[in-house]
mmCIF file of C-alpha atoms in Angstrom:
data_model
loop_
_atom_site.group_PDB
_atom_site.id
_atom_site.type_symbol
_atom_site.label_atom_id
_atom_site.label_comp_id
_atom_site.label_asym_id
_atom_site.label_seq_id
_atom_site.Cartn_x
_atom_site.Cartn_y
_atom_site.Cartn_z
ATOM 1 C CA UNK A 1 100.144 83.113 134.602
ATOM 2 C CA UNK A 2 103.864 83.489 133.971
ATOM 3 C CA UNK A 3 103.360 82.052 130.485
ATOM 4 C CA UNK A 4 100.857 84.785 129.635
ATOM 5 C CA UNK A 5 103.152 87.513 130.977
ATOM 6 C CA UNK A 6 106.007 86.062 128.949
ATOM 7 C CA UNK A 7 103.857 85.986 125.791
ATOM 8 C CA UNK A 8 102.779 89.592 126.438
ATOM 9 C CA UNK A 9 106.272 91.032 126.971
ATOM 10 C CA UNK A 10 107.722 89.059 124.084
ATOM 11 C CA UNK A 11 104.967 90.066 121.632
ATOM 12 C CA UNK A 12 104.923 93.750 122.582
ATOM 13 C CA UNK A 13 108.626 94.468 122.982
ATOM 14 C CA UNK A 14 111.033 91.670 122.080
ATOM 15 C CA UNK A 15 109.408 90.300 118.903
ATOM 16 C CA UNK A 16 107.397 93.369 117.934
ATOM 17 C CA UNK A 17 105.349 92.486 114.848
ATOM 18 C CA UNK A 18 106.504 95.566 112.920
ATOM 19 C CA UNK A 19 109.989 96.345 114.197
ATOM 20 C CA UNK A 20 111.275 92.793 114.605
ATOM 21 C CA UNK A 21 109.211 90.581 112.314
ATOM 22 C CA UNK A 22 108.551 93.231 109.616
ATOM 23 C CA UNK A 23 104.851 92.417 109.248
ATOM 24 C CA UNK A 24 102.447 95.328 108.816
ATOM 25 C CA UNK A 25 105.017 97.677 107.293
ATOM 26 C CA UNK A 26 102.521 99.174 104.814
ATOM 27 C CA UNK A 27 100.271 100.790 107.462
ATOM 28 C CA UNK A 28 103.371 101.545 109.537
ATOM 29 C CA UNK A 29 104.721 103.800 106.810
ATOM 30 C CA UNK A 30 101.406 104.888 105.301
ATOM 31 C CA UNK A 31 99.190 105.702 108.292
ATOM 32 C CA UNK A 32 101.834 107.031 110.647
ATOM 33 C CA UNK A 33 101.825 110.702 109.707
ATOM 34 C CA UNK A 34 99.408 111.714 112.484
ATOM 35 C CA UNK A 35 99.004 110.283 115.985
ATOM 36 C CA UNK A 36 95.185 110.258 115.674
ATOM 37 C CA UNK A 37 95.382 108.116 112.542
ATOM 38 C CA UNK A 38 97.879 105.776 114.197
ATOM 39 C CA UNK A 39 95.692 105.275 117.266
ATOM 40 C CA UNK A 40 92.601 104.677 115.091
ATOM 41 C CA UNK A 41 94.421 102.130 112.975
ATOM 42 C CA UNK A 42 95.801 100.462 116.104
ATOM 43 C CA UNK A 43 92.341 100.135 117.645
ATOM 44 C CA UNK A 44 90.875 98.703 114.450
ATOM 45 C CA UNK A 45 93.775 96.255 114.055
ATOM 46 C CA UNK A 46 93.425 95.148 117.686
ATOM 47 C CA UNK A 47 89.765 94.314 117.249
ATOM 48 C CA UNK A 48 90.174 92.503 113.929
ATOM 49 C CA UNK A 49 93.327 90.695 115.050
ATOM 50 C CA UNK A 50 91.563 89.358 118.138
ATOM 51 C CA UNK A 51 88.487 88.199 116.210
ATOM 52 C CA UNK A 52 90.428 86.694 113.325
ATOM 53 C CA UNK A 53 92.808 84.838 115.638
ATOM 54 C CA UNK A 54 89.924 83.229 117.524
ATOM 55 C CA UNK A 55 88.038 82.256 114.361
ATOM 56 C CA UNK A 56 91.084 80.981 112.476
ATOM 57 C CA UNK A 57 92.301 79.024 115.510
ATOM 58 C CA UNK A 58 88.933 77.298 115.824
ATOM 59 C CA UNK A 59 88.821 76.599 112.087
ATOM 60 C CA UNK A 60 92.307 75.113 112.178
ATOM 61 C CA UNK A 61 91.606 73.002 115.278
ATOM 62 C CA UNK A 62 88.143 71.720 114.350
ATOM 63 C CA UNK A 63 88.042 71.731 110.550
ATOM 64 C CA UNK A 64 91.361 71.951 108.733
ATOM 65 C CA UNK A 65 93.516 69.642 110.879
ATOM 66 C CA UNK A 66 90.921 66.903 111.569
ATOM 67 C CA UNK A 67 89.969 66.629 107.895
ATOM 68 C CA UNK A 68 93.553 66.816 106.609
ATOM 69 C CA UNK A 69 93.040 70.201 104.957
ATOM 70 C CA UNK A 70 95.964 72.022 106.591
ATOM 71 C CA UNK A 71 97.363 72.862 103.147
ATOM 72 C CA UNK A 72 94.338 75.176 102.718
ATOM 73 C CA UNK A 73 95.308 77.201 105.801
ATOM 74 C CA UNK A 74 96.517 80.377 104.092
ATOM 75 C CA UNK A 75 93.621 80.749 101.669
ATOM 76 C CA UNK A 76 91.035 79.938 104.346
ATOM 77 C CA UNK A 77 92.616 82.430 106.749
ATOM 78 C CA UNK A 78 92.671 85.179 104.093
ATOM 79 C CA UNK A 79 88.991 84.559 103.315
ATOM 80 C CA UNK A 80 88.093 84.589 107.014
ATOM 81 C CA UNK A 81 89.932 87.869 107.606
ATOM 82 C CA UNK A 82 88.307 89.509 104.578
ATOM 83 C CA UNK A 83 84.861 88.263 105.640
ATOM 84 C CA UNK A 84 85.357 89.453 109.235
ATOM 85 C CA UNK A 85 86.398 92.911 108.086
ATOM 86 C CA UNK A 86 83.376 93.131 105.767
ATOM 87 C CA UNK A 87 80.979 91.948 108.495
ATOM 88 C CA UNK A 88 82.530 94.341 110.988
ATOM 89 C CA UNK A 89 82.156 97.187 108.516
ATOM 90 C CA UNK A 90 78.469 96.390 107.914
ATOM 91 C CA UNK A 91 77.699 95.955 111.625
ATOM 92 C CA UNK A 92 79.463 99.180 112.607
ATOM 93 C CA UNK A 93 77.698 101.094 109.854
ATOM 94 C CA UNK A 94 74.294 99.975 111.219
ATOM 95 C CA UNK A 95 74.962 99.909 114.970
ATOM 96 C CA UNK A 96 77.432 102.732 115.503
ATOM 97 C CA UNK A 97 77.706 105.191 112.610
ATOM 98 C CA UNK A 98 79.935 107.475 114.702
ATOM 99 C CA UNK A 99 82.502 104.735 115.301
ATOM 100 C CA UNK A 100 82.227 103.685 111.656
ATOM 101 C CA UNK A 101 83.017 107.261 110.577
ATOM 102 C CA UNK A 102 85.860 107.484 113.107
ATOM 103 C CA UNK A 103 87.520 104.336 111.749
ATOM 104 C CA UNK A 104 86.839 105.465 108.194
ATOM 105 C CA UNK A 105 89.363 104.123 105.715
ATOM 106 C CA UNK A 106 91.137 102.013 108.354
ATOM 107 C CA UNK A 107 88.690 99.118 108.150
ATOM 108 C CA UNK A 108 89.236 98.275 104.467
ATOM 109 C CA UNK A 109 92.999 98.724 104.933
ATOM 110 C CA UNK A 110 93.014 96.014 107.594
ATOM 111 C CA UNK A 111 91.998 93.399 105.020
ATOM 112 C CA UNK A 112 95.401 93.766 103.355
ATOM 113 C CA UNK A 113 97.424 94.068 106.573
ATOM 114 C CA UNK A 114 99.797 91.110 106.585
ATOM 115 C CA UNK A 115 100.229 91.381 110.373
ATOM 116 C CA UNK A 116 96.679 90.027 110.823
ATOM 117 C CA UNK A 117 97.382 86.977 108.676
ATOM 118 C CA UNK A 118 100.826 86.612 110.224
ATOM 119 C CA UNK A 119 99.447 86.387 113.755
ATOM 120 C CA UNK A 120 96.775 83.887 112.693
ATOM 121 C CA UNK A 121 99.458 81.639 111.194
ATOM 122 C CA UNK A 122 101.997 82.175 113.991
ATOM 123 C CA UNK A 123 99.633 80.996 116.744
ATOM 124 C CA UNK A 124 99.181 77.733 114.836
ATOM 125 C CA UNK A 125 102.927 77.329 114.234
ATOM 126 C CA UNK A 126 103.746 78.053 117.882
ATOM 127 C CA UNK A 127 101.082 75.494 118.938
ATOM 128 C CA UNK A 128 99.441 77.890 121.375
ATOM 129 C CA UNK A 129 96.214 77.027 123.165
ATOM 130 C CA UNK A 130 93.164 79.183 122.479
ATOM 131 C CA UNK A 131 93.787 81.350 125.556
ATOM 132 C CA UNK A 132 97.481 81.728 124.711
ATOM 133 C CA UNK A 133 96.469 82.624 121.147
ATOM 134 C CA UNK A 134 94.141 85.342 122.413
ATOM 135 C CA UNK A 135 96.861 86.736 124.705
ATOM 136 C CA UNK A 136 99.343 86.656 121.819
ATOM 137 C CA UNK A 137 96.902 88.379 119.441
ATOM 138 C CA UNK A 138 96.065 91.164 121.895
ATOM 139 C CA UNK A 139 99.728 91.594 122.880
ATOM 140 C CA UNK A 140 100.821 91.734 119.254
ATOM 141 C CA UNK A 141 98.111 94.301 118.509
ATOM 142 C CA UNK A 142 99.284 96.390 121.467
ATOM 143 C CA UNK A 143 102.848 96.175 120.154
ATOM 144 C CA UNK A 144 101.588 97.170 116.692
ATOM 145 C CA UNK A 145 99.727 100.163 118.138
ATOM 146 C CA UNK A 146 102.685 101.167 120.300
ATOM 147 C CA UNK A 147 105.102 101.099 117.354
ATOM 148 C CA UNK A 148 102.687 102.918 115.084
ATOM 149 C CA UNK A 149 101.926 105.618 117.658
ATOM 150 C CA UNK A 150 105.586 106.169 118.584
ATOM 151 C CA UNK A 151 106.514 106.421 114.927
ATOM 152 C CA UNK A 152 103.642 108.843 114.244
ATOM 153 C CA UNK A 153 104.725 111.039 117.145
ATOM 154 C CA UNK A 154 108.291 111.114 115.884
ATOM 155 C CA UNK A 155 107.136 111.910 112.341
ATOM 156 C CA UNK A 156 104.933 114.755 113.606
ATOM 157 C CA UNK A 157 107.938 116.143 115.482
ATOM 158 C CA UNK A 158 110.151 115.784 112.392
ATOM 159 C CA UNK A 159 107.754 117.990 110.423
ATOM 160 C CA UNK A 160 108.491 120.802 112.877
ATOM 161 C CA UNK A 161 112.268 120.435 112.473
ATOM 162 C CA UNK A 162 114.446 121.765 109.718
ATOM 163 C CA UNK A 163 115.144 118.570 107.768
ATOM 164 C CA UNK A 164 117.403 118.784 104.695
ATOM 165 C CA UNK A 165 115.382 118.765 101.479
ATOM 166 C CA UNK A 166 116.906 115.502 100.226
ATOM 167 C CA UNK A 167 115.910 113.749 103.462
ATOM 168 C CA UNK A 168 112.307 114.996 103.722
ATOM 169 C CA UNK A 169 109.448 112.515 103.449
ATOM 170 C CA UNK A 170 110.197 108.822 102.959
ATOM 171 C CA UNK A 171 114.009 108.943 103.431
ATOM 172 C CA UNK A 172 113.844 110.384 106.953
ATOM 173 C CA UNK A 173 110.871 108.126 107.749
ATOM 174 C CA UNK A 174 112.877 105.021 106.820
ATOM 175 C CA UNK A 175 115.882 106.169 108.851
ATOM 176 C CA UNK A 176 113.598 106.875 111.795
ATOM 177 C CA UNK A 177 111.963 103.457 111.459
ATOM 178 C CA UNK A 178 115.400 101.840 111.463
ATOM 179 C CA UNK A 179 116.419 103.730 114.599
ATOM 180 C CA UNK A 180 113.149 102.778 116.286
ATOM 181 C CA UNK A 181 113.771 99.127 115.376
ATOM 182 C CA UNK A 182 117.263 99.382 116.878
ATOM 183 C CA UNK A 183 115.790 100.855 120.055
ATOM 184 C CA UNK A 184 113.345 97.958 120.332
ATOM 185 C CA UNK A 185 116.209 95.545 119.718
ATOM 186 C CA UNK A 186 117.454 96.537 123.165
ATOM 187 C CA UNK A 187 114.560 94.547 124.624
ATOM 188 C CA UNK A 188 115.931 91.310 123.156
ATOM 189 C CA UNK A 189 118.038 90.803 126.276
ATOM 190 C CA UNK A 190 114.970 90.765 128.527
ATOM 191 C CA UNK A 191 114.476 87.333 130.082
ATOM 192 C CA UNK A 192 111.298 86.165 131.782
ATOM 193 C CA UNK A 193 111.895 83.456 134.383
#
């Protein structure tokens, strides 16, 4: 149990996928203008990250490694993630049109989110078990959502402030992202027994 708690705290705070490992920066900067968009993207990433981690782990354990095809890992994982996103999009469109409309453009954007591929590869590199991989995937997705939502809230607040013209838009967003990363760096001293 302590292992799972350690994986959770480390993935959410200490080694946050965006602020520490710099994976998923594109949606971090692009979808973080509104809190609603950030939460929607976070939910979609959580679902796809969980599914893709399970499928890619099983493929690696029962197909790629036993048959000596580990060199195909990246291409196979990319294809799996793209296929999962497409299947999810089709299923949601048929089963739950309201949820499909709510997620909107977020589903296709997830296909190109390097955080999804990064987590799939990291669980293999860290030699996690399937359960540890699932905990890591969910924890990383929570950390992704937390970072994205915090950043969106700060950006919404910045729009209400009187920001100098030269700093408006991307410049102040990048400075804010750097300060947020520094704040999360404070968690690096946290030790789990």
